[in-house]
Coordinates of C-alpha atoms and ligand atoms in Angstrom, one line a residue:
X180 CA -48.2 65.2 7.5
X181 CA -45.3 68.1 7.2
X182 CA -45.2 71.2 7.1
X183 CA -46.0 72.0 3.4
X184 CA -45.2 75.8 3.3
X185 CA -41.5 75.3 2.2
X186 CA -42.3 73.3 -1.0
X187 CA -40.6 73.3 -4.6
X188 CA -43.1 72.9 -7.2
X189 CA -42.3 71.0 -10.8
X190 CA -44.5 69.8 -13.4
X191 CA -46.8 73.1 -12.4
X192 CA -46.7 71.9 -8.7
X193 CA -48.0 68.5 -9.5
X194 CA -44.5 67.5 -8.0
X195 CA -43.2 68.9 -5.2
X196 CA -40.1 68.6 -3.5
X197 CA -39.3 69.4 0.4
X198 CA -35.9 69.3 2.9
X199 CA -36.1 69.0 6.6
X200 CA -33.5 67.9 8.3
X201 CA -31.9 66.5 5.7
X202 CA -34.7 64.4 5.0
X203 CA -35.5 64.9 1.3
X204 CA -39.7 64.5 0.2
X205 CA -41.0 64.2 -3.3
X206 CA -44.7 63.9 -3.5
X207 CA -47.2 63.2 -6.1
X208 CA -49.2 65.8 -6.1
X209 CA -52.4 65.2 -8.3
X210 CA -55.1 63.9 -5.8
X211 CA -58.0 64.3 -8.2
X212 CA -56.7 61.8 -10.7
X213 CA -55.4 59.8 -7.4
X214 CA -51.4 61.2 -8.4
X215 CA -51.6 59.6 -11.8
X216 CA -48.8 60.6 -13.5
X217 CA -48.8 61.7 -17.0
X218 CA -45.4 62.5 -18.8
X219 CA -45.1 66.0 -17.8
X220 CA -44.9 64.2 -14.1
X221 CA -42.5 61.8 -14.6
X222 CA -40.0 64.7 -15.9
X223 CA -41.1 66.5 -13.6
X224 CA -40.2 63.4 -11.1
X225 CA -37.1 63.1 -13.1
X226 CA -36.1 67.1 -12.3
X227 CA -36.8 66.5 -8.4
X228 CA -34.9 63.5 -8.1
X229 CA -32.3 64.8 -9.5
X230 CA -31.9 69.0 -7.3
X231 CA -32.2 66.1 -4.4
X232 CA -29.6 64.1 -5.1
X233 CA -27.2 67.4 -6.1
X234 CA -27.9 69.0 -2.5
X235 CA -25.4 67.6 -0.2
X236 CA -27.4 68.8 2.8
X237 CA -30.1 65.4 1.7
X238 CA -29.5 62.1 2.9
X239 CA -32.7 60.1 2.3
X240 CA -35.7 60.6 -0.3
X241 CA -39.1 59.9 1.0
X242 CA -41.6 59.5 -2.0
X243 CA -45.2 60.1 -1.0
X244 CA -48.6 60.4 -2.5
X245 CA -50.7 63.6 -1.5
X246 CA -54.7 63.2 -0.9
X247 CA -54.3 60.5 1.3
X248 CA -56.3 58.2 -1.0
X249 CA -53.2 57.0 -3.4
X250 CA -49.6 56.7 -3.6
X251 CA -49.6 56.7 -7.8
X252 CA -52.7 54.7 -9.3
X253 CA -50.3 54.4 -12.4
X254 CA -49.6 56.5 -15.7
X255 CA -52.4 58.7 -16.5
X256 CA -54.6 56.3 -19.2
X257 CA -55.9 59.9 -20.3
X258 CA -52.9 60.9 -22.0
X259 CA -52.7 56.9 -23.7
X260 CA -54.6 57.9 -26.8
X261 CA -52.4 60.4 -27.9
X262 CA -49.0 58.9 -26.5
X263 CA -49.0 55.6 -25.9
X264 CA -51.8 54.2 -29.0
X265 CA -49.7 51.6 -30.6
X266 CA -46.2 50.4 -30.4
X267 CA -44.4 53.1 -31.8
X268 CA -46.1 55.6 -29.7
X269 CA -45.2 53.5 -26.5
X270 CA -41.5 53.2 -27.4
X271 CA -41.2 56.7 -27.2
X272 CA -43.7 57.4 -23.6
X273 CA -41.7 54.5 -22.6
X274 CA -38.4 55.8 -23.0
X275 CA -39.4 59.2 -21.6
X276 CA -40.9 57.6 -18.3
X277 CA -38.0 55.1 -18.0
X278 CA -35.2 57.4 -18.1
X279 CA -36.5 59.5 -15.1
X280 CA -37.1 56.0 -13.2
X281 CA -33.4 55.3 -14.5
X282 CA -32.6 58.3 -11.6
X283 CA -34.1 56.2 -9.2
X284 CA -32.6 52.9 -10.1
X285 CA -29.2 54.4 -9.7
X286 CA -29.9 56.3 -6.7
X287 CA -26.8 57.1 -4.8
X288 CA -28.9 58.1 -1.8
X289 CA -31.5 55.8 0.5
X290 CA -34.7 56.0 -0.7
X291 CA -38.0 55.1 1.1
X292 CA -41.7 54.7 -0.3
X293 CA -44.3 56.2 2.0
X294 CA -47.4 53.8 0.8
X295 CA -50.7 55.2 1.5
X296 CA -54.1 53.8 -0.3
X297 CA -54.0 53.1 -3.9
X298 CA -50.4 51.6 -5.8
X299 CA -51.1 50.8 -9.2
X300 CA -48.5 50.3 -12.2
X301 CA -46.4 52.7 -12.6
X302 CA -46.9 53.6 -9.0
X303 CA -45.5 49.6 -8.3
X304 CA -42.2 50.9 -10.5
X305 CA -41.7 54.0 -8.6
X306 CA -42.8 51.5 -5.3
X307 CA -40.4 48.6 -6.1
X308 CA -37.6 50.4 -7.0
X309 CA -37.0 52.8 -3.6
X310 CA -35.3 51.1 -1.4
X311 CA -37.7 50.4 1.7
X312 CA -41.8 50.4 1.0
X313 CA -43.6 51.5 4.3
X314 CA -47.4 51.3 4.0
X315 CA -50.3 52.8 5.4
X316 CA -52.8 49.6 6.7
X317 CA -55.4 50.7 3.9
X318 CA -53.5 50.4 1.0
X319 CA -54.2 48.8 -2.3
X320 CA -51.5 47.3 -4.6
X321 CA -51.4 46.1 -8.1
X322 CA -50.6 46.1 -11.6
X323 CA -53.9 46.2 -14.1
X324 CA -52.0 46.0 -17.3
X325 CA -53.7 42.8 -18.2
X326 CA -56.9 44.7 -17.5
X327 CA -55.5 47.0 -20.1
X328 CA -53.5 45.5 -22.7
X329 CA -50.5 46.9 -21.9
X330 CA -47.2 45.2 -21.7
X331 CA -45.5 45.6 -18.5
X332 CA -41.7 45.5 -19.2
X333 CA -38.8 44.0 -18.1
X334 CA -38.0 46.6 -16.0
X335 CA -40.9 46.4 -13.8
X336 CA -41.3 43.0 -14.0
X337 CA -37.8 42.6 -12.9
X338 CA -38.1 44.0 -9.9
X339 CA -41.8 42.5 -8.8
X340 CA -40.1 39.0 -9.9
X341 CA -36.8 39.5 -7.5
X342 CA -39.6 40.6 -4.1
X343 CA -42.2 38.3 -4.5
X344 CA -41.0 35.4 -6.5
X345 CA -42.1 34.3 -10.4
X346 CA -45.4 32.5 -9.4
X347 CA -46.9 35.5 -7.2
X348 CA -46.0 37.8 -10.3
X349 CA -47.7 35.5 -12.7
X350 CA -50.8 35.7 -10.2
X351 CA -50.7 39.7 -9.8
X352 CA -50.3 39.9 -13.8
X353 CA -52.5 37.3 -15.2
X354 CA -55.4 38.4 -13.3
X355 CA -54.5 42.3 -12.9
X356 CA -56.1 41.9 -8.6
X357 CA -54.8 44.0 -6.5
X358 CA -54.2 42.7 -2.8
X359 CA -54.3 44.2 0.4
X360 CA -51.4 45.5 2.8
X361 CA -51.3 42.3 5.0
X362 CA -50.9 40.7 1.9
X363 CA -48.4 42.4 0.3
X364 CA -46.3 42.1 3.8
X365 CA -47.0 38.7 3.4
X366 CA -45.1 37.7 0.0
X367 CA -42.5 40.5 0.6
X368 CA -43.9 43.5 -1.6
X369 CA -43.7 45.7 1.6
X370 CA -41.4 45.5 4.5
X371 CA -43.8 47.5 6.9
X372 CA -47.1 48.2 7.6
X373 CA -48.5 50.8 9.8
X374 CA -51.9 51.8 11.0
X375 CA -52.8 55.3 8.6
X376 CA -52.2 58.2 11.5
X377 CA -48.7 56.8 12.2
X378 CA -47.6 56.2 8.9
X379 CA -46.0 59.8 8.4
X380 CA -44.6 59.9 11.7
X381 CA -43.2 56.0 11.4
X382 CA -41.7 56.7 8.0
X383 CA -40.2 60.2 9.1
X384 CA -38.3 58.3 12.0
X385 CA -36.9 55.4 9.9
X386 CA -35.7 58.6 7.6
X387 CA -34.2 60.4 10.1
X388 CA -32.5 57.3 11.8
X389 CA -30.9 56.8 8.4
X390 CA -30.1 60.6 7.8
X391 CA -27.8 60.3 11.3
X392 CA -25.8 57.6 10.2
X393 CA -22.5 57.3 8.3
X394 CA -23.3 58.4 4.9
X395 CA -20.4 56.2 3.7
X396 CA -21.2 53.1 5.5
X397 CA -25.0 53.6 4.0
X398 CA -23.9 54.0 0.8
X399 CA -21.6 50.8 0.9
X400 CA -24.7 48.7 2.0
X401 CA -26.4 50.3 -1.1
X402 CA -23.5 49.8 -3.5
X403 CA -23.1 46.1 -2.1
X404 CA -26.8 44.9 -2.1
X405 CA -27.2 46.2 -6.2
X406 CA -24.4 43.9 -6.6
X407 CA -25.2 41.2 -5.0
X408 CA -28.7 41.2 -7.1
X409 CA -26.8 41.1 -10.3
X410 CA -25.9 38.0 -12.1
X411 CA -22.5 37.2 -10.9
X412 CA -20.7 37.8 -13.9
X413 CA -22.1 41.2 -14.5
X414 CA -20.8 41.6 -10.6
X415 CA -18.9 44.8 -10.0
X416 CA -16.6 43.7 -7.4
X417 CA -14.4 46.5 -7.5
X418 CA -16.9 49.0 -6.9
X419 CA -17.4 47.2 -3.8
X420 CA -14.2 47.2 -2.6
X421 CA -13.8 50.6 -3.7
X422 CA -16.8 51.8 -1.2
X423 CA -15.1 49.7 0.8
X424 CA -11.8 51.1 1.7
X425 CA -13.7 54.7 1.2
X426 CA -15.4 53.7 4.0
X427 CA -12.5 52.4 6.5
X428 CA -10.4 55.0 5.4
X429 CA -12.8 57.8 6.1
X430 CA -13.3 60.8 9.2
X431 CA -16.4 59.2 9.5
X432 CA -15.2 55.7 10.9
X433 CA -12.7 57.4 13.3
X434 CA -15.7 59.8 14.4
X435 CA -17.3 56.6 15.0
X436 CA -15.1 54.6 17.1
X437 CA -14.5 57.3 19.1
X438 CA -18.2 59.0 19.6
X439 CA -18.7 55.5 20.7
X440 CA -16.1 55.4 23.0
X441 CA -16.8 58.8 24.6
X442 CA -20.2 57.6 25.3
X443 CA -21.8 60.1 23.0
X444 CA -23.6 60.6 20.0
X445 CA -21.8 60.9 17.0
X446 CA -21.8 63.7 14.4
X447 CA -20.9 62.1 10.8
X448 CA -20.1 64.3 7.5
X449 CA -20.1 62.2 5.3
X450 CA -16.2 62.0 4.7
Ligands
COA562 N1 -55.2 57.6 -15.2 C1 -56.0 58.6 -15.4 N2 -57.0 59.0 -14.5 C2 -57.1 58.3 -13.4 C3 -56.2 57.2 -13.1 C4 -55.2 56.9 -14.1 N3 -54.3 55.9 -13.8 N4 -56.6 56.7 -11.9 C5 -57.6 57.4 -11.5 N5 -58.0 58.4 -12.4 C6 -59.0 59.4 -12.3 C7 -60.4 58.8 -12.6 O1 -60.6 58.7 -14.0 C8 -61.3 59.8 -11.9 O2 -61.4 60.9 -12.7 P1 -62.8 61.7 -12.8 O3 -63.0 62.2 -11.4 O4 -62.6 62.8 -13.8 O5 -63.9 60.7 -13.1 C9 -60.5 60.2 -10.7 O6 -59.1 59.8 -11.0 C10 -60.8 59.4 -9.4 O7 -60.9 58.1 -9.7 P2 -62.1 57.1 -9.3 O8 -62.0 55.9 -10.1 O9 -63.3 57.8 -9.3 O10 -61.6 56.8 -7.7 P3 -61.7 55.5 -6.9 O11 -61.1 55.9 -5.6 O12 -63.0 54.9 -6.9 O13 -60.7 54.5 -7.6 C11 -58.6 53.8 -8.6 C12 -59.3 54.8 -7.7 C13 -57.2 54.2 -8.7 C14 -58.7 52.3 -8.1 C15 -59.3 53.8 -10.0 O14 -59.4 55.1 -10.5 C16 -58.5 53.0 -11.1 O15 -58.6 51.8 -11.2 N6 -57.7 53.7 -11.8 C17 -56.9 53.1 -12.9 C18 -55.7 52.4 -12.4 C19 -54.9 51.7 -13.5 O16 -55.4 51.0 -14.3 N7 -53.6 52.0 -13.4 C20 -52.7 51.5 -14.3 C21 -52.4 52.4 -15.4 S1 -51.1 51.8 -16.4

């Protein structure tokens, strides 16, 4: 793991935010409830998304579990009694938790999920919307809310529907199992997976692979790819072009071409 000793605590250090290289990390940081997150942590999760996104010196956001034994085994079912009892009670945890996983919906930067042991419900949200899901051989996946009672959302549902398909989420929710890494590489829920001591190391270079590259271009792919998943009617095609010609037009592209044709490596900005 990284060097911890440069950390930014929120949600009384139950979140912490780090920078190296501009390489941004959040990680849940409750291992003895296995980084269950209760509402205070999903502000708090809110609050770090958002000091990473306003420093310009970040390119990616890794999101990580500490403890080694969990990603995010879900919301914290400790705090359901007195938040989340009925409906009324749940419409109001909902839209506290949703509005900080709004942040990370509409993510201007890359963002990876570093996958180790146990993600469960929320933990899946936080999972399936980053970008890229990198996981630890060990690891655990699934969403109990039938186990529960709970009602999983459109949201969340959204997402698992548009990785694995309608019939694999109807098997995940009806039964509330939770499958294995090879499985969850299998039907798409994870794009890599990596034997536990190189897990760090192997998320850290895909990071820093992305942090060297055109900013621009990246966030054209990012930009393009959210459209492309939208109905086509609700299809923002301007933004596209819009990132587009940004893109073409920028100090970056010329930096580019001609890094390239100097035979070295180039330095991008970001303009
Ligand atoms: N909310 C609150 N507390 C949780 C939690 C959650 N989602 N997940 C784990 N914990 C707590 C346990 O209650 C336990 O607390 P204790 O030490 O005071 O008894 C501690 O974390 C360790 O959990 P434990 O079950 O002993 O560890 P494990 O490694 O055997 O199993 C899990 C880990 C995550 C598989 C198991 O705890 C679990 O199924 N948790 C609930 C997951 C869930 O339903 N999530 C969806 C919520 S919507």
């Amino acid at each position: 793991m990284t060097d911890l000793s440069h950390e930014t605590p929120y949600a009384d250090g139950k979140i912490l935010t780090q920078i190296t290289d501009g390489v941004g990390v959040i990680t849940f940081n409750n291992p003895d409830k296995r980084n269950a997150m209760s509402l205070e942590m999903w502000e708090g999760f809110g609050e770090a998304l958002t000091s990473l996104r306003n420093n310009d010196t970040v390119r990616v956001v890794i999101m990580r579990g500490a403890g080694g034994k969990a990603f995010v085994s879900g919301a914290d079912i400790s705090q359901f009694e007195k938040t989340r009892h009925n409906a009324a009670a749940s419409e109001e945890y909902g839209k506290r938790s949703a509005a900080q996983r709004a942040l990370l919906a509409d993510y201007p930067k890359p963002t990876i999920a570093c996958i180790q042991g146990f993600c469960l419900g929320g933990g899946m949200q936080v999972a399936m919307l980053a970008d890229i899901r990198i996981a630890a051989r060990d690891s655990q996946f699934g969403i109990p809310a039938a186990k529960l009672g709970i009602a999983y959302g459109y949201d969340g549902l959204r997402h698992l529907v548009s990785l694995v398909g309608p019939s694999w989420a109807r098997l995940l929710m009806y039964t509330g199992m939770r499958i294995d890494s090879t499985e969850a590489l299998r039907i798409g829920l994870v794009e890599r997976v990596i034997p536990d001591d190189q897990l760090w190391g192997e998320t850290m270079a895909i990071a820093a692979t992305i942090s060297q590259n055109a900013p621009l271009a990246i966030k054209a792919a990012k930009i393009t790819i959210a459209e492309v998943l939208k109905d086509e009617s609700a299809r923002d095609m301007d933004a596209i072009k819009a990132i587009g010609t940004a893109c073409m037009d920028s100090a970056d592209f010329r930096e580019g071409r001609q890094a390239f044709m100097e035979k070295r490596k180039p330095q991008f900005s970001g303009k």
